[in-house]
Short mmCIF file of C-alpha atoms in Angstrom, two decimals:
data_model
loop_
_atom_site.label_atom_id
_atom_site.label_comp_id
_atom_site.label_asym_id
_atom_site.label_seq_id
_atom_site.Cartn_x
_atom_site.Cartn_y
_atom_site.Cartn_z
CA MET E 84 -15.16 98.74 39.34
CA ALA E 85 -13.05 100.73 37.16
CA GLU E 86 -9.27 101.06 37.86
CA ALA E 87 -8.47 104.54 39.23
CA PRO E 88 -6.20 106.46 36.53
CA ARG E 89 -2.65 106.42 37.39
CA PRO E 90 -1.25 109.73 38.80
CA PRO E 91 1.26 111.73 36.54
CA LEU E 92 5.02 111.16 37.15
CA GLN E 93 6.58 113.24 39.67
CA ILE E 94 9.98 113.75 40.96
CA SER E 95 10.78 112.48 44.38
CA GLN E 96 12.03 115.24 46.42
CA PRO E 97 12.09 116.66 49.75
CA PRO E 98 9.22 119.15 50.94
CA THR E 99 9.01 122.27 48.88
CA THR E 100 9.62 124.64 51.72
CA ALA E 101 13.05 122.68 52.42
CA ILE E 102 14.21 123.40 48.63
CA SER E 103 12.93 126.82 48.59
CA ASP E 104 15.30 127.23 51.88
CA LEU E 105 18.35 125.77 50.16
CA GLU E 106 17.77 127.69 47.02
CA ARG E 107 17.55 131.06 48.65
CA THR E 108 20.67 130.01 50.65
CA VAL E 109 22.44 128.89 47.76
CA MET E 110 21.68 131.82 45.62
CA ALA E 111 22.44 134.22 48.18
CA THR E 112 25.87 132.72 48.41
CA VAL E 113 26.39 132.59 44.73
CA THR E 114 25.46 136.29 44.39
CA LEU E 115 27.92 137.34 47.46
CA SER E 116 30.58 135.26 45.85
CA GLU E 117 30.23 136.95 42.59
CA THR E 118 30.14 140.45 44.29
CA ARG E 119 33.66 139.40 46.02
CA GLY E 120 34.99 138.15 42.71
CA ASP E 121 35.73 134.66 44.08
CA PRO E 122 37.11 131.99 41.77
CA PRO E 123 34.51 129.17 40.67
CA TRP E 124 36.28 126.71 43.24
CA LEU E 125 35.91 128.89 46.00
CA CYS E 126 32.30 129.41 45.10
CA ALA E 127 31.54 125.91 44.64
CA ALA E 128 33.30 125.30 48.06
CA LYS E 129 30.98 127.86 49.66
CA VAL E 130 28.14 126.33 48.18
CA ALA E 131 28.80 122.79 49.22
CA GLN E 132 28.61 124.05 52.72
CA CYS E 133 24.87 125.18 52.03
CA CYS E 134 23.92 121.59 51.51
CA GLY E 135 25.02 120.45 54.85
CA SER E 136 22.59 122.39 56.76
CA GLY E 137 19.85 120.22 56.98
CA THR E 138 17.53 121.53 54.17
CA SER E 139 18.49 118.96 51.57
CA GLU E 140 19.65 115.20 51.56
CA PRO E 141 23.16 115.06 53.00
CA GLY E 142 26.15 113.90 50.98
CA PHE E 143 27.09 114.54 47.34
CA PRO E 144 26.16 114.50 44.53
CA ASN E 145 23.19 116.43 45.74
CA ALA E 146 20.27 116.05 43.17
CA ASP E 147 18.67 119.24 44.70
CA LEU E 148 21.61 121.38 44.03
CA ALA E 149 21.80 120.31 40.54
CA SER E 150 18.05 121.42 39.93
CA ILE E 151 18.60 124.60 41.86
CA LEU E 152 21.85 125.84 39.86
CA VAL E 153 20.10 124.66 36.32
CA SER E 154 16.75 126.35 36.97
CA ASN E 155 18.08 129.70 38.11
CA MET E 156 20.90 129.72 35.53
CA CYS E 157 18.41 129.09 32.72
CA PHE E 158 15.83 131.51 33.87
CA SER E 159 17.09 134.42 35.88
CA HIS E 160 20.60 134.13 36.56
CA ASN E 161 22.08 133.34 32.98
CA THR E 162 25.74 134.78 33.75
CA PRO E 163 29.28 133.40 32.85
CA SER E 164 29.93 133.15 36.43
CA LEU E 165 27.44 130.67 37.07
CA TRP E 166 28.26 128.48 34.21
CA LYS E 167 31.63 128.21 35.57
CA LEU E 168 30.15 127.57 39.17
CA LEU E 169 28.13 124.68 37.55
CA GLU E 170 31.09 123.06 35.63
CA GLN E 171 33.02 123.37 38.77
CA ALA E 172 30.25 121.46 40.72
CA MET E 173 30.32 118.90 37.95
CA ALA E 174 34.07 118.44 38.07
CA THR E 175 34.06 118.02 41.96
CA GLN E 176 31.01 115.75 42.00
CA LEU E 177 28.72 118.19 44.05
CA VAL E 178 26.29 117.25 41.12
CA TYR E 179 25.98 114.48 39.20
CA PRO E 180 27.16 115.25 35.62
CA LEU E 181 24.50 113.28 33.92
CA HIS E 182 21.76 114.56 35.78
CA VAL E 183 22.63 118.30 35.23
CA LEU E 184 23.15 117.43 31.35
CA ALA E 185 19.64 116.15 31.31
CA LEU E 186 18.08 119.10 33.31
CA LEU E 187 19.97 121.59 30.87
CA THR E 188 18.72 119.51 27.25
CA PRO E 189 15.00 120.74 27.29
CA ARG E 190 16.14 124.26 28.41
CA VAL E 191 19.22 124.78 25.99
CA ILE E 192 18.28 122.81 23.00
CA PRO E 193 14.91 124.31 21.80
CA ASN E 194 16.69 127.91 22.43
CA ARG E 195 19.88 127.33 20.72
CA LYS E 196 19.30 130.04 17.88
CA GLU E 197 18.59 132.65 20.34
CA GLN E 198 20.98 131.64 22.98
CA PRO E 199 24.05 130.36 21.05
CA LYS E 200 26.54 131.18 23.84
CA ALA E 201 24.44 128.94 26.10
CA TYR E 202 24.39 126.30 23.36
CA ARG E 203 28.19 126.26 23.06
CA LEU E 204 28.70 125.97 26.64
CA TYR E 205 26.15 123.26 26.94
CA LEU E 206 28.07 121.47 24.06
CA GLU E 207 31.34 121.86 25.87
CA LEU E 208 29.84 120.31 29.12
CA MET E 209 28.45 117.33 26.74
CA ARG E 210 32.05 116.72 25.41
CA GLN E 211 33.75 116.53 28.63
CA TYR E 212 31.00 114.76 30.73
CA ALA E 213 28.58 112.91 28.59
CA VAL E 214 30.61 109.63 28.59
CA SER E 215 32.81 110.41 31.32
CA PHE E 216 30.62 109.73 34.43
CA SER E 217 30.82 107.49 37.53
CA LEU E 218 28.03 105.17 38.92
CA LEU E 219 25.97 106.26 41.71
CA LYS E 220 25.99 103.90 44.94
CA ALA E 221 23.40 105.22 47.23
CA ALA E 222 20.12 103.93 46.23
CA SER E 223 17.77 106.87 47.38
CA LEU E 224 20.07 109.23 45.20
CA LYS E 225 20.09 106.67 42.33
CA LYS E 226 16.31 106.38 42.54
CA LYS E 227 15.94 110.40 42.65
CA VAL E 228 18.45 111.14 39.72
CA THR E 229 16.70 108.34 37.54
CA THR E 230 13.16 109.60 37.99
CA SER E 231 14.54 113.47 37.62
CA ILE E 232 16.31 112.42 33.97
CA ASP E 233 13.29 110.46 32.98
CA VAL E 234 10.96 113.47 33.77
CA ALA E 235 13.30 116.20 32.23
CA LEU E 236 13.52 114.23 28.80
CA GLN E 237 10.55 112.39 28.91
CA LEU E 238 12.30 109.10 28.30
CA SER E 239 9.58 106.69 29.39
CA ASP E 240 6.98 108.26 27.04
CA THR E 241 9.26 108.49 24.18
CA TYR E 242 10.71 105.07 24.31
CA GLY E 243 7.78 103.15 25.82
CA VAL E 244 9.50 102.27 29.18
CA GLU E 245 6.87 101.31 31.87
CA LYS E 246 9.40 101.35 34.73
CA MET E 247 12.60 103.12 34.37
CA ASN E 248 15.82 102.19 36.20
CA PHE E 249 19.15 103.85 36.62
CA GLY E 250 20.89 101.47 33.90
CA MET E 251 18.08 102.20 31.51
CA ALA E 252 18.09 105.96 32.06
CA VAL E 253 21.91 106.57 31.37
CA VAL E 254 21.54 104.39 28.09
CA LEU E 255 18.50 106.17 26.95
CA PHE E 256 19.86 109.53 27.84
CA LEU E 257 22.99 108.89 25.64
CA VAL E 258 20.64 107.71 22.91
CA ASN E 259 18.59 110.82 23.22
CA ALA E 260 21.66 113.17 23.40
CA LEU E 261 22.79 111.71 20.10
CA THR E 262 19.39 112.07 18.25
CA ASP E 263 18.70 115.44 19.68
CA LEU E 264 22.18 116.46 18.41
CA LEU E 265 21.50 114.90 15.10
CA ASP E 266 18.16 116.95 14.88
CA CYS E 267 20.06 120.10 15.92
CA ILE E 268 22.57 119.72 13.10
CA LEU E 269 20.24 118.88 10.37
CA ASP E 270 17.74 121.59 11.60
CA ASP E 271 20.49 124.23 11.73
CA TRP E 272 21.78 123.25 8.27
CA GLY E 273 18.25 123.24 6.79
CA LEU E 274 18.03 119.56 6.14
CA LEU E 275 15.43 118.26 8.57
CA VAL E 276 12.33 117.04 6.75
CA ALA E 277 8.89 117.96 7.82
CA SER E 278 8.14 114.56 9.06
CA GLU E 279 11.14 114.46 11.27
CA ALA E 280 11.01 118.15 12.48
CA GLN E 281 7.56 117.54 14.17
CA PHE E 282 9.30 115.60 16.69
CA VAL E 283 11.91 118.09 17.64
CA LYS E 284 11.14 118.71 21.26
CA GLU E 285 9.39 121.98 22.12
CA GLY E 286 10.76 124.00 24.77
CA SER E 287 8.36 124.06 27.89
CA GLN E 288 11.44 125.08 30.18
CA SER E 289 13.24 127.79 28.18
CA MET E 290 15.86 129.97 28.91
CA HIS E 291 15.32 133.61 29.65
CA VAL E 292 15.54 135.53 26.31
CA ASP E 293 15.10 139.40 26.33
CA MET E 294 12.65 139.86 23.42
CA LYS E 295 11.97 143.64 24.07
CA GLY E 296 11.37 144.87 20.60
CA GLY E 297 12.92 141.93 19.19
CA LEU E 298 16.72 141.14 18.50
CA ASN E 299 18.35 144.18 16.83
CA ASN E 300 20.37 143.74 13.59
CA ASN E 301 23.79 143.67 15.26
CA ARG E 302 22.72 141.27 17.81
CA SER E 303 21.26 139.02 15.20
CA LYS E 304 24.53 139.18 13.13
CA TYR E 305 26.46 138.47 16.10
CA HIS E 306 24.28 135.50 16.72
CA GLN E 307 24.63 134.31 13.50
CA GLN E 308 28.38 134.26 13.79
CA LEU E 309 28.18 132.01 16.71
CA ARG E 310 25.72 129.60 15.20
CA GLN E 311 27.81 128.31 12.51
CA PRO E 312 30.78 127.22 14.60
CA ASN E 313 28.20 125.47 17.19
CA VAL E 314 27.09 123.28 14.40
CA PHE E 315 30.74 121.81 13.78
CA THR E 316 31.13 121.69 17.82
CA ALA E 317 27.92 119.67 17.75
CA LEU E 318 29.63 117.33 15.17
CA GLU E 319 32.60 116.96 17.05
CA VAL E 320 30.66 115.99 20.23
CA MET E 321 28.61 113.40 18.17
CA GLU E 322 31.77 112.04 17.03
CA LYS E 323 33.31 111.65 20.63
CA LEU E 324 30.24 110.09 21.87
CA CYS E 325 30.08 107.63 18.94
CA SER E 326 33.71 106.71 19.59
CA SER E 327 32.81 105.48 23.26
CA LYS E 328 32.62 101.81 23.12
CA PHE E 329 29.83 101.87 26.00
CA VAL E 330 27.68 104.20 23.39
CA GLN E 331 28.28 101.92 20.53
CA VAL E 332 27.09 98.97 22.35
CA SER E 333 24.18 100.88 23.89
CA LEU E 334 23.19 102.06 20.60
CA ARG E 335 23.17 98.42 19.03
CA LEU E 336 21.14 97.14 21.95
CA VAL E 337 18.71 99.96 21.92
CA TYR E 338 18.21 99.73 18.05
CA LYS E 339 17.65 95.91 18.21
CA ASN E 340 14.90 96.55 20.77
CA LEU E 341 13.32 99.33 18.88
CA LEU E 342 12.70 97.16 15.97
CA GLY E 343 9.57 95.65 17.67
CA LEU E 344 8.12 98.78 18.55
CA ASN E 345 5.25 100.49 16.86
CA HIS E 346 5.82 104.19 17.81
CA SER E 347 6.08 106.70 15.42
CA MET E 348 8.50 108.94 17.16
CA VAL E 349 10.52 105.65 18.06
CA CYS E 350 10.49 104.91 14.29
CA PHE E 351 11.83 107.86 13.10
CA ARG E 352 14.71 108.16 15.74
CA GLY E 353 15.49 104.61 15.32
CA LEU E 354 15.96 105.21 11.36
CA ARG E 355 18.60 107.93 12.30
CA LEU E 356 20.15 105.80 15.08
CA SER E 357 20.46 103.03 12.42
CA ARG E 358 22.32 105.47 10.28
CA ILE E 359 24.55 106.31 13.34
CA ILE E 360 25.14 102.67 13.91
CA ILE E 361 26.18 101.93 10.22
CA ARG E 362 28.79 104.54 10.20
CA ILE E 363 30.25 103.40 13.50
CA GLN E 364 30.67 99.90 11.91
CA ALA E 365 32.13 101.31 8.70
CA CYS E 366 34.47 103.37 10.38
CA HIS E 367 35.37 100.37 12.85
CA LEU E 368 35.65 102.87 15.81
#
């Protein structure tokens, strides 16, 4: 008898109704805080109270809260105040920073040219939190965050991992971040060759962009002025990531393991990783 096909990978989460209830409560709280002009720390405190109402897993960091904030910010509430709230939630461990960055990546990266402000804010969060994270202790939360990061970045498919664990998700997140940033820099400077460009991820979860009538000339010029500094900011973020001893060791270990894989996407990414590693070793970082 033929083996039944595997079901698609899904994020382990509470019932949809529970998440919907929490989302409505959180966003109503955020809207009310914005109306009152509350500072980010006070808004974050109000949002934290929403997560103790039994509609989500108790305790912090809260994986559902991270998903709610990112999904709303990247679709319908792309406002500075919500970005500030997200940063405050990351700083106070209401949400797990690496989880948030992983959720933001497939939404922001493909739309960085149309949304240069969002890309700049994303880069600043990467600079601050990508290598400044604590380990998760609760097994259920660790499993949930691992699966969510894996699904958001398609790590298992890209790197051929059959069973993802938390440590692998963290290491591959960092590798993915470096290769994504490198792709963005090369693409923004017009240096990404066709064979590499085909592996730049398509944005299935794009940020909301107002396309009525297309962008006018003034907005296009304004966006162009923002894009150039973003390239240099991305370079600075890469430099900071590569200066981390943890990232250096992770890169070497991953690259050694990639040598035995016969996967076109992995080969291209492995080639670029090798260049990063050679540069790290040459500079004795």
